[in-house]
Amino acid sequence: MRDSARSYELLEESDLVRLDRLADAELDDFFGRNAHLSHWRERLRFIALAQGGADHYLRHERGIWDLDLILCFAQHPDDKPRHYLRRSPSRWDWGRSKFGRNPYDPPGYAGRAVDIMLWVIPARHDPYEGLQEWLEKRRASKPNPARQPDLAHEPVVLIRPDR
């Protein structure tokens, strides 16, 4: 049975390009407000669609409640350990589109919500190894996705650097 709050329209390459531009706007906004963290910008390794949106992109079945973007930055060995650059996600309005609007989103939204999280992953010579290590560690710390859902139990679709 289909959930009427979800959009079942297909995510296409042009939608990933738009999400990539939205990630750049988020980065400009975040580092504009947090100049003391500007050195992190050069550590950006990945921009990816995650969770339900990534699952729908790959399988075309789940539908889209909202879109979740993760921006992954490499942890420098000299930095204090941290898991994220900001505790809560930033929310953006996708705007009018083929995806419609989730009726549970704020009344001012014209389209689907886009949640953007800034995560810190291990710095590795091969950044893909750092991403893989981070996801595996998250998956191991939450072994039961039914009780503790986590983005590590969902697909991740890279937008940048490789689609």
XYZ file of C-alpha atoms in Angstrom:
163
model
C 0.000 0.000 0.000
C 1.360 3.402 -0.964
C 1.802 6.203 1.558
C -0.039 9.303 0.314
C 2.508 11.580 2.055
C 5.311 10.185 -0.147
C 6.141 11.056 -3.727
C 6.725 8.125 -6.051
C 8.159 10.231 -8.859
C 11.574 9.029 -9.952
C 14.704 10.887 -8.915
C 16.770 11.603 -12.002
C 20.294 12.789 -12.728
C 19.032 16.378 -13.007
C 17.648 16.090 -9.471
C 21.070 14.999 -8.184
C 22.609 18.020 -9.931
C 20.086 20.242 -8.175
C 20.899 18.614 -4.824
C 24.589 19.255 -5.495
C 23.847 22.970 -6.014
C 21.787 22.994 -2.812
C 24.751 21.462 -0.959
C 26.942 24.312 -2.230
C 24.379 26.843 -0.965
C 24.385 25.094 2.428
C 28.191 25.184 2.553
C 28.233 28.906 1.709
C 25.613 29.570 4.373
C 27.265 27.402 7.048
C 30.802 28.703 6.576
C 29.514 32.268 6.166
C 28.062 31.996 9.689
C 30.973 29.982 11.077
C 34.137 31.600 9.726
C 36.137 30.026 12.572
C 35.445 26.614 10.982
C 36.334 27.644 7.421
C 39.393 25.347 7.406
C 36.948 22.407 7.300
C 35.666 23.417 3.865
C 38.800 22.107 2.164
C 38.209 18.754 3.882
C 34.910 18.103 2.106
C 35.166 14.614 0.639
C 31.629 13.585 -0.302
C 28.172 14.889 -0.940
C 25.655 12.070 -0.994
C 21.950 11.354 -1.055
C 21.147 9.070 1.868
C 18.364 7.123 3.547
C 14.930 6.858 1.940
C 15.652 9.146 -0.998
C 18.725 7.077 -1.901
C 16.706 3.877 -1.559
C 13.998 5.278 -3.842
C 16.622 6.467 -6.353
C 18.031 2.949 -6.593
C 14.902 0.774 -6.271
C 12.045 3.072 -7.369
C 9.664 1.619 -4.764
C 9.868 3.329 -1.386
C 8.775 6.812 -2.320
C 10.177 10.067 -0.996
C 9.137 11.467 2.359
C 11.967 13.991 2.337
C 15.458 14.112 0.868
C 18.500 13.607 3.070
C 21.901 14.901 2.053
C 25.087 14.091 3.907
C 28.195 16.212 3.490
C 31.240 14.290 4.701
C 34.436 15.979 5.840
C 37.759 14.280 6.590
C 38.841 14.283 10.233
C 42.345 15.697 10.534
C 44.578 13.634 12.870
C 45.402 16.741 14.949
C 41.738 17.611 15.585
C 39.773 16.584 18.638
C 37.508 13.663 17.761
C 34.123 14.799 16.526
C 31.256 13.124 14.757
C 29.672 16.115 13.082
C 30.168 19.812 12.494
C 26.636 20.684 13.588
C 24.343 18.689 15.834
C 21.026 19.029 14.026
C 20.275 18.965 10.323
C 19.733 22.093 8.328
C 16.376 22.060 6.517
C 15.774 23.494 3.078
C 12.612 23.664 1.004
C 13.057 21.856 -2.346
C 10.394 24.136 -3.830
C 7.686 23.352 -6.326
C 8.528 20.250 -8.313
C 7.261 16.928 -9.584
C 7.744 15.576 -6.036
C 4.926 17.684 -4.649
C 4.780 18.582 -0.979
C 4.715 16.420 2.125
C 1.589 17.447 4.082
C 3.527 17.087 7.351
C 6.196 19.642 6.394
C 5.986 23.213 7.701
C 3.115 25.176 6.124
C 5.513 27.592 4.423
C 7.179 24.844 2.392
C 6.290 24.728 -1.297
C 7.903 21.311 -1.795
C 9.701 18.439 -0.098
C 12.046 19.090 2.798
C 15.751 18.534 2.222
C 17.656 17.725 5.422
C 21.403 18.335 5.286
C 23.812 16.834 7.819
C 27.506 17.688 8.100
C 29.387 14.550 9.182
C 33.040 13.931 9.955
C 34.578 10.729 8.597
C 38.051 9.242 9.138
C 40.749 10.825 6.987
C 42.276 8.139 4.805
C 44.577 8.299 1.796
C 41.680 6.858 -0.189
C 38.616 8.869 0.925
C 36.310 5.988 -0.063
C 37.992 3.878 2.619
C 37.214 6.597 5.180
C 33.549 6.654 4.132
C 33.327 2.860 4.199
C 34.972 2.702 7.631
C 32.605 5.342 8.997
C 29.511 3.566 7.651
C 30.672 0.176 8.964
C 31.341 1.614 12.407
C 27.869 3.210 12.506
C 26.259 -0.028 11.313
C 28.080 -2.039 13.994
C 27.054 0.383 16.750
C 23.376 0.044 15.764
C 23.041 -3.641 14.883
C 19.241 -3.700 14.842
C 17.931 -1.211 12.262
C 14.337 -1.957 13.277
C 15.035 -0.680 16.811
C 17.698 1.918 16.002
C 17.328 3.113 12.402
C 20.432 4.811 11.093
C 21.657 6.089 7.771
C 24.344 3.370 7.808
C 21.599 0.772 7.218
C 20.348 2.580 4.117
C 21.841 3.112 0.656
C 24.167 6.035 0.036
C 24.253 7.529 -3.468
C 27.324 9.648 -4.124
C 26.638 12.969 -5.791
C 30.136 14.355 -5.477
C 32.827 13.456 -6.389
C 31.343 10.556 -8.438
C 27.740 9.910 -9.259
